[in-house]
Coordinates of C-alpha atoms in Angstrom, one line a residue:
M247 CA -1.7 25.0 1.9
A248 CA -3.8 25.5 5.0
T249 CA -1.4 25.3 7.9
N250 CA 2.0 26.8 8.6
P251 CA 5.0 24.5 8.6
A252 CA 5.9 25.9 12.0
D253 CA 2.7 24.5 13.5
V254 CA 4.1 20.9 13.4
S255 CA 7.4 19.3 14.1
G256 CA 9.4 19.9 11.0
P257 CA 12.5 21.7 9.6
Q258 CA 11.3 25.0 11.0
G259 CA 9.2 23.9 14.0
A260 CA 9.9 22.6 17.5
A261 CA 6.5 21.1 18.4
A262 CA 6.2 17.5 19.6
P263 CA 5.9 15.0 16.7
I264 CA 2.2 14.5 15.8
Y265 CA 2.4 10.7 15.8
R266 CA 3.1 10.8 19.6
T267 CA 0.1 12.9 20.5
S268 CA -2.6 11.9 18.0
P269 CA -4.4 8.6 17.4
T270 CA -3.6 6.5 14.4
A271 CA -6.4 6.1 11.8
V272 CA -7.2 2.6 13.2
E273 CA -7.4 3.8 16.8
A274 CA -9.6 6.7 15.8
L275 CA -11.9 4.4 13.8
E276 CA -12.2 1.8 16.7
A277 CA -12.9 4.5 19.3
H278 CA -15.6 6.1 17.1
L279 CA -17.3 2.8 16.3
A280 CA -17.2 1.8 20.0
Q281 CA -19.3 4.8 20.8
H282 CA -21.3 4.9 17.6
P283 CA -21.7 1.3 16.3
E284 CA -24.6 2.5 14.1
D285 CA -22.0 4.3 11.9
L286 CA -20.5 1.0 10.8
P287 CA -21.1 0.8 7.0
V288 CA -23.9 -1.7 6.2
H289 CA -23.2 -4.2 3.3
T290 CA -26.1 -6.4 2.2
Q291 CA -24.7 -8.3 -0.8
D292 CA -22.6 -11.4 -0.5
W293 CA -20.2 -10.4 -3.3
D294 CA -19.8 -6.8 -1.9
V295 CA -16.1 -7.3 -1.1
S296 CA -15.7 -3.6 -0.2
R297 CA -16.6 -4.6 3.4
S298 CA -13.6 -4.3 5.6
D299 CA -14.6 -7.0 8.0
L300 CA -13.6 -9.6 5.3
Y301 CA -10.0 -8.5 5.5
V302 CA -9.7 -7.8 9.2
E303 CA -11.1 -11.3 9.9
D304 CA -9.1 -12.9 7.0
R305 CA -12.1 -14.5 5.4
W306 CA -12.1 -13.0 1.9
Q307 CA -10.6 -16.0 0.1
P308 CA -13.7 -18.2 -0.5
I309 CA -15.8 -15.2 -1.7
F310 CA -13.3 -14.3 -4.4
A311 CA -12.9 -17.9 -5.3
E312 CA -16.7 -18.2 -5.8
M313 CA -16.7 -15.1 -8.0
R314 CA -13.8 -16.3 -10.1
A315 CA -15.7 -19.6 -10.7
K316 CA -19.2 -18.2 -11.3
A317 CA -19.0 -14.6 -12.4
P318 CA -15.5 -13.1 -12.6
I319 CA -17.1 -9.8 -13.7
N320 CA -20.1 -8.8 -11.7
K321 CA -21.8 -5.6 -10.6
I322 CA -22.6 -4.5 -7.1
T323 CA -25.3 -1.9 -6.5
G324 CA -26.1 0.1 -3.4
S325 CA -22.9 -0.5 -1.4
P326 CA -21.7 2.1 1.1
F327 CA -19.1 2.9 -1.6
G328 CA -21.8 3.2 -4.3
D329 CA -22.2 1.0 -7.3
Y330 CA -19.2 -0.7 -8.8
W331 CA -18.1 -3.6 -11.0
N332 CA -15.9 -6.4 -9.5
V333 CA -13.1 -7.7 -11.8
T334 CA -11.5 -10.7 -10.2
T335 CA -9.3 -12.8 -12.5
H336 CA -5.7 -12.4 -13.6
K337 CA -6.5 -12.3 -17.3
L338 CA -9.4 -9.8 -17.0
I339 CA -7.4 -7.4 -14.8
Q340 CA -4.5 -7.4 -17.3
H341 CA -7.0 -6.7 -20.0
V342 CA -8.5 -3.7 -18.2
E343 CA -5.0 -2.4 -17.3
S344 CA -3.9 -2.6 -20.9
L345 CA -6.7 -0.1 -22.0
P346 CA -5.9 3.0 -19.9
D347 CA -7.7 5.4 -22.3
I348 CA -10.9 3.5 -21.9
F349 CA -10.5 2.7 -18.2
S350 CA -9.2 5.9 -16.6
S351 CA -7.1 6.3 -13.5
S352 CA -7.5 10.0 -13.3
W353 CA -8.5 11.7 -10.1
K354 CA -10.8 13.8 -12.2
N355 CA -12.9 10.7 -12.9
G356 CA -12.7 9.2 -9.5
G357 CA -9.1 8.1 -8.9
I358 CA -7.6 4.8 -7.9
T359 CA -9.6 3.7 -4.9
I360 CA -13.1 2.6 -4.4
L361 CA -14.0 5.9 -2.7
D362 CA -16.0 8.3 -4.8
R363 CA -15.5 12.0 -5.4
K364 CA -17.8 14.2 -3.4
D365 CA -19.4 15.9 -6.4
D366 CA -22.1 17.4 -4.1
L367 CA -19.6 19.7 -2.6
V368 CA -18.7 23.1 -4.0
E369 CA -15.2 23.3 -5.6
D370 CA -13.4 24.8 -2.6
Q371 CA -14.8 22.3 -0.2
R372 CA -13.5 19.2 -2.1
F373 CA -10.5 17.5 -0.8
E374 CA -8.8 15.9 -3.8
L375 CA -5.2 14.8 -4.1
P376 CA -4.0 14.6 -7.7
M377 CA -1.1 12.2 -8.1
F378 CA 0.6 10.7 -11.1
I379 CA -0.8 7.2 -10.5
A380 CA -4.2 8.9 -10.6
M381 CA -3.5 10.7 -13.9
D382 CA -4.0 9.6 -17.5
R383 CA -1.6 10.2 -20.3
P384 CA 0.1 12.5 -21.1
E385 CA 0.3 14.1 -17.6
H386 CA 1.0 10.7 -16.0
T387 CA 3.9 10.1 -18.4
G388 CA 5.9 13.2 -17.6
Q389 CA 5.4 13.0 -13.8
R390 CA 6.3 9.3 -13.6
R391 CA 9.4 9.9 -15.7
T392 CA 10.5 12.5 -13.1
V393 CA 10.3 10.1 -10.2
A394 CA 11.4 6.9 -12.0
P395 CA 15.2 7.7 -11.9
A396 CA 15.1 7.2 -8.1
F397 CA 14.3 3.6 -8.7
T398 CA 16.7 2.5 -11.4
P399 CA 19.1 -0.5 -11.0
A400 CA 22.0 1.9 -10.5
E401 CA 20.1 3.6 -7.7
M402 CA 19.3 0.2 -6.1
T403 CA 23.0 -0.6 -6.2
R404 CA 23.8 2.7 -4.6
L405 CA 21.3 2.2 -1.8
S406 CA 21.9 -1.5 -1.1
D407 CA 24.9 -1.3 1.2
D408 CA 23.3 1.3 3.5
L409 CA 20.0 -0.6 3.4
R410 CA 21.7 -3.8 4.4
A411 CA 23.5 -2.1 7.3
R412 CA 20.3 -0.6 8.6
T413 CA 18.4 -3.8 8.3
G414 CA 21.2 -5.6 10.2
E415 CA 21.1 -2.9 13.0
V416 CA 17.3 -3.3 13.4
L417 CA 17.5 -7.2 13.5
D418 CA 20.5 -7.1 15.9
A419 CA 18.5 -4.9 18.3
L420 CA 15.6 -7.4 18.6
P421 CA 15.3 -9.4 21.9
Y422 CA 15.5 -13.2 22.1
G423 CA 13.3 -14.9 24.6
E424 CA 10.8 -12.0 24.8
T425 CA 7.5 -11.4 23.0
F426 CA 7.4 -8.3 20.8
D427 CA 5.4 -6.8 18.0
W428 CA 7.2 -7.5 14.6
V429 CA 5.1 -4.8 12.9
E430 CA 6.3 -2.1 15.2
K431 CA 9.9 -3.2 15.7
V432 CA 10.8 -4.3 12.2
S433 CA 8.2 -3.7 9.5
I434 CA 7.4 -0.1 10.4
E435 CA 11.0 0.8 11.4
L436 CA 12.6 -0.5 8.2
T437 CA 10.1 1.1 5.9
T438 CA 10.1 4.5 7.6
Q439 CA 13.9 4.5 7.5
M440 CA 13.9 3.8 3.8
L441 CA 11.3 6.5 3.1
A442 CA 13.3 9.0 5.2
I443 CA 16.3 8.3 3.1
L444 CA 14.4 8.7 -0.2
F445 CA 12.9 12.0 0.9
D446 CA 16.0 13.1 2.8
F447 CA 13.4 13.5 5.6
P448 CA 14.4 14.7 9.1
W449 CA 15.4 11.5 10.9
K450 CA 14.0 12.3 14.3
D451 CA 10.5 12.6 12.8
R452 CA 10.6 9.6 10.4
H453 CA 7.7 7.9 12.1
L454 CA 5.4 10.6 10.9
L455 CA 5.7 9.0 7.5
S456 CA 4.0 5.8 8.7
F457 CA 1.5 7.8 10.7
W458 CA 0.4 9.9 7.7
S459 CA 0.5 6.8 5.5
D460 CA -2.1 5.1 7.7
W461 CA -4.5 8.1 7.6
A462 CA -4.0 8.5 3.8
G463 CA -4.6 4.8 2.9
D464 CA -7.6 4.1 5.2
T465 CA -10.7 4.2 2.9
E466 CA -13.0 3.1 5.8
V467 CA -12.2 6.2 7.8
A468 CA -13.5 8.4 5.0
L469 CA -17.0 6.9 5.3
I470 CA -17.4 7.7 9.0
P471 CA -19.0 11.0 9.9
G472 CA -16.4 13.3 11.5
L473 CA -13.4 11.1 10.8
D474 CA -13.2 12.2 7.2
E475 CA -12.6 15.7 8.5
V476 CA -9.9 14.4 10.9
R477 CA -8.3 12.6 8.0
H478 CA -8.3 15.8 6.1
S479 CA -6.6 17.7 8.9
M480 CA -4.0 15.0 9.3
L481 CA -3.1 15.2 5.7
M482 CA -3.0 19.0 5.8
E483 CA -0.5 18.8 8.7
M484 CA 1.6 16.5 6.4
A485 CA 1.2 19.1 3.6
A486 CA 2.5 21.9 6.0
Y487 CA 5.5 19.9 7.0
F488 CA 6.5 19.0 3.4
T489 CA 5.9 22.6 2.3
G490 CA 8.7 23.6 4.6
L491 CA 10.9 20.9 3.1
W492 CA 10.0 22.1 -0.4
Q493 CA 10.9 25.7 0.4
E494 CA 14.3 24.5 1.8
R495 CA 15.1 22.3 -1.2
A496 CA 14.0 25.0 -3.7
N497 CA 16.9 27.2 -2.5
A498 CA 19.4 24.4 -2.8
G499 CA 21.0 22.7 -5.8
E500 CA 19.9 19.5 -7.5
A501 CA 20.0 16.4 -5.3
P502 CA 18.9 12.7 -5.6
D503 CA 16.1 12.9 -3.0
L504 CA 12.6 12.7 -4.3
I505 CA 11.6 16.2 -3.3
S506 CA 14.6 17.8 -5.1
R507 CA 13.8 15.7 -8.2
M508 CA 10.3 17.2 -8.3
I509 CA 11.5 20.7 -7.7
H510 CA 14.1 20.5 -10.5
S511 CA 11.9 18.9 -13.1
D512 CA 9.9 20.5 -15.9
A513 CA 7.0 18.1 -15.3
M514 CA 6.6 18.7 -11.6
N515 CA 8.2 22.0 -10.6
A516 CA 4.9 24.0 -11.0
M517 CA 2.6 21.6 -9.2
S518 CA -0.3 23.0 -7.2
P519 CA -0.2 22.4 -3.4
Q520 CA -2.8 19.7 -3.8
E521 CA -0.9 18.0 -6.6
Y522 CA 2.3 18.1 -4.5
M523 CA 0.5 16.6 -1.5
G524 CA -1.1 14.0 -3.7
N525 CA 2.2 12.8 -5.1
L526 CA 3.6 12.7 -1.6
V527 CA 0.7 10.5 -0.4
L528 CA 1.3 8.2 -3.4
L529 CA 5.0 7.8 -2.6
I530 CA 4.5 7.5 1.1
V531 CA 1.7 4.9 0.9
G532 CA 3.3 3.1 -1.9
G533 CA 6.7 3.0 -0.2
N534 CA 5.4 2.3 3.3
D535 CA 2.2 0.2 3.3
T536 CA 3.1 -2.2 0.6
T537 CA 6.6 -3.1 1.8
R538 CA 5.7 -2.9 5.4
N539 CA 2.8 -5.3 5.1
T540 CA 4.8 -7.7 3.1
M541 CA 7.5 -7.7 5.7
S542 CA 4.9 -8.7 8.2
G543 CA 3.3 -11.1 5.8
I544 CA 6.6 -13.0 5.3
V545 CA 6.8 -13.8 9.0
H546 CA 3.2 -14.7 9.3
S547 CA 3.1 -16.9 6.2
M548 CA 6.3 -18.8 7.1
D549 CA 4.9 -19.5 10.5
K550 CA 1.7 -20.8 8.9
F551 CA 3.6 -22.9 6.4
P552 CA 6.5 -24.5 8.4
D553 CA 7.6 -26.6 5.4
Q554 CA 8.4 -23.4 3.5
R555 CA 10.2 -21.9 6.5
A556 CA 12.3 -25.0 6.7
L557 CA 13.2 -24.7 3.0
F558 CA 14.2 -21.1 3.6
E559 CA 16.3 -22.0 6.5
S560 CA 18.1 -24.8 4.6
D561 CA 18.7 -23.1 1.3
A562 CA 19.3 -19.3 1.0
S563 CA 19.3 -19.6 -2.8
I564 CA 15.5 -19.7 -2.9
I565 CA 15.3 -16.1 -1.4
P566 CA 14.8 -14.2 -4.6
N567 CA 11.9 -16.4 -5.6
A568 CA 10.6 -16.4 -2.1
V569 CA 10.3 -12.6 -2.2
Q570 CA 8.1 -12.8 -5.3
E571 CA 6.0 -15.6 -3.7
C572 CA 5.5 -13.6 -0.5
I573 CA 4.4 -10.5 -2.4
R574 CA 1.9 -12.7 -4.3
F575 CA 0.6 -14.3 -1.2
Q576 CA 0.3 -11.1 0.8
T577 CA -0.9 -8.7 -2.0
P578 CA -0.4 -5.6 0.2
L579 CA -2.8 -3.4 -1.8
A580 CA -6.1 -5.3 -2.3
H581 CA -7.5 -3.3 -5.2
M582 CA -7.1 -0.5 -7.7
R583 CA -10.0 1.4 -9.3
R584 CA -10.6 2.5 -12.9
T585 CA -13.5 4.5 -14.3
A586 CA -14.9 3.9 -17.8
T587 CA -14.6 7.0 -20.0
E588 CA -17.0 5.6 -22.6
D589 CA -19.6 2.9 -23.0
T590 CA -17.7 -0.3 -23.6
D591 CA -18.1 -4.0 -23.7
L592 CA -16.1 -6.0 -21.3
F593 CA -16.3 -9.7 -22.2
G594 CA -20.1 -9.5 -22.6
H595 CA -20.8 -7.0 -19.9
E596 CA -21.9 -3.5 -20.9
I597 CA -19.9 -1.0 -18.8
K598 CA -21.4 2.5 -19.0
A599 CA -19.3 5.7 -19.2
G600 CA -18.6 6.9 -15.6
E601 CA -19.1 3.5 -14.0
K602 CA -16.5 2.3 -11.4
V603 CA -14.5 -0.8 -12.1
I604 CA -12.6 -2.4 -9.2
L605 CA -9.6 -4.5 -10.1
W606 CA -9.1 -6.9 -7.2
Y607 CA -5.4 -7.8 -7.2
I608 CA -5.9 -9.8 -4.1
S609 CA -8.1 -12.1 -6.1
A610 CA -6.0 -12.3 -9.2
N611 CA -3.0 -13.4 -7.2
R612 CA -5.1 -16.4 -6.0
D613 CA -6.4 -17.2 -9.5
E614 CA -6.4 -21.0 -9.9
A615 CA -6.1 -20.6 -13.7
V616 CA -2.6 -19.1 -13.2
F617 CA -1.3 -20.4 -9.9
D618 CA -1.5 -24.0 -8.9
N619 CA -2.7 -24.5 -5.3
P620 CA -2.9 -20.6 -5.0
D621 CA -3.8 -20.5 -1.3
A622 CA -0.5 -22.3 -0.3
L623 CA 2.8 -20.6 0.1
D624 CA 5.4 -22.2 -2.2
F625 CA 8.9 -20.7 -2.4
T626 CA 9.6 -23.0 -5.4
R627 CA 6.6 -21.7 -7.4
E628 CA 8.0 -21.3 -11.0
N629 CA 5.6 -18.4 -12.0
A630 CA 5.6 -16.5 -8.7
R631 CA 6.7 -13.4 -10.6
R632 CA 3.4 -13.3 -12.5
H633 CA 1.7 -11.8 -9.5
L634 CA -0.2 -8.5 -10.1
A635 CA 0.6 -7.0 -6.7
F636 CA 2.5 -4.2 -8.4
G637 CA -0.2 -3.7 -11.0
Y638 CA 0.2 -4.0 -14.8
G639 CA 0.8 -1.8 -17.7
I640 CA 1.6 1.9 -17.6
H641 CA 0.7 2.2 -13.9
R642 CA 2.9 -0.7 -12.7
C643 CA 4.5 0.3 -9.4
V644 CA 7.4 2.6 -10.1
G645 CA 9.1 1.5 -6.8
A646 CA 8.8 -2.2 -7.4
R647 CA 12.6 -2.7 -7.6
L648 CA 13.1 -1.0 -4.2
A649 CA 10.4 -3.1 -2.6
E650 CA 11.9 -6.3 -3.9
L651 CA 15.4 -5.2 -2.7
Q652 CA 14.2 -4.4 0.8
L653 CA 12.4 -7.7 1.1
R654 CA 15.4 -9.7 -0.3
I655 CA 17.8 -8.0 2.1
L656 CA 15.5 -8.6 5.0
L657 CA 15.3 -12.4 4.3
E658 CA 19.1 -12.6 3.6
E659 CA 19.9 -10.9 6.9
M660 CA 17.5 -13.1 8.8
H661 CA 19.1 -16.1 7.2
A662 CA 22.6 -14.9 8.0
R663 CA 21.6 -14.6 11.6
R664 CA 19.8 -18.0 11.6
M665 CA 16.8 -16.1 12.9
R666 CA 13.5 -18.0 13.2
V667 CA 10.5 -15.9 14.0
N668 CA 7.6 -17.6 15.7
V669 CA 4.1 -16.1 15.9
V670 CA 3.1 -16.6 19.5
G671 CA 0.6 -13.9 20.4
V672 CA -1.9 -11.4 19.0
V673 CA -2.4 -11.2 15.3
E674 CA -4.3 -8.1 14.3
R675 CA -5.0 -7.2 10.7
V676 CA -5.8 -3.9 9.1
R677 CA -9.5 -3.0 8.9
A678 CA -9.5 -1.8 5.3
N679 CA -10.4 -2.8 1.8
F680 CA -7.5 -1.0 0.1
V681 CA -4.4 -1.6 2.2
H682 CA -4.1 -5.3 3.1
G683 CA -1.9 -6.0 6.0
F684 CA -1.1 -6.3 9.7
R685 CA -1.6 -3.9 12.5
K686 CA 0.1 -6.1 15.1
L687 CA 2.0 -9.4 15.0
E688 CA 3.4 -10.7 18.3
V689 CA 6.4 -12.9 17.9
R690 CA 9.3 -14.5 19.6
L691 CA 12.7 -15.3 18.2
E692 CA 14.9 -18.4 18.3
K693 CA 17.9 -19.6 16.4
F694 CA 17.5 -22.3 13.7

């Protein structure tokens, strides 16, 4: 890997944590576009839902609804992300996900996001991050099997008491009668704490995990001249830090943290530096952005639907189903990408080998054919668990149980404290077509 672990704050280093001295991905993007508005990607087609302004302005719903009604499979050409197929309904996405040999997830074919490989670069200039979610069978099977034991029901039981105590500490530290940012004080703090526990990551530097997650998950940054190189450098700093942790754990015995599980497994102990970093990005983005943005989405949606907040406040028994409904309603990752490995027919549409197929989970979770009144939050929804926010098939999110546990404990601890969260100030969403969430959510607390 390119940098030395001692160059960053880590197990061997003493430098100031990067996240305190460097801009976040969103800050860097905003600063660049303020000076160079001409670099903003230009989208010319109405159904080109790769445009990030749809999500930062929260106006994506009617466009997907129109596609589901008129052309649930359709092709976009000439977008800033290249040509791609939109797949927008629940049934169609499940169909594609059930054919992983035809619709590949492999990084070698393009990976799992709408971004394309830079095949015009020579081999040593490409910045590619192999990860098990971006692998096909059989490589995917062995690497997923290595990580999966960290998320078994027994592990959830082992983690739950500590998770509940930490959640309570965070909630008890919140001020009443003052406006504060729920994203910063609760969502980021709780998810970075959980990730630090999973990795046995140095506690003082845990906020690096959310900092790196933002840079890794921001597809828009990768389109901006110059910022793609900054993104590369941020992830190489992450790689340097984790290389130090790997070297420490390699000399220790087996342990339940994720790094040790990788080191002591046949499927992952001989990973290349790029593959190691790719799997770290997967686990960090998967464990941070998804849960973090649903934690913010819970608060925002209950404020938007006061009848459901009143139901939550009056009846704690609805919390398990409310968790599933909030995940459906938020859909923290908007899409996953697959690439056709052969010419194939997809319900009357001829998909050519090598073409990019985008599965819009954010649309499937609002599919009227599956969910009644899908744009409403309904904690009593009988089929809330049918959401596709965790994916479907062999690539279904390996950490789904942990995400559900974190969200359930958060709601239970809020209920136990009779905590009502009112959105009273700025609401800023993430400018991205992959991660779907909140950058800032100003709130004020009261008792119910």
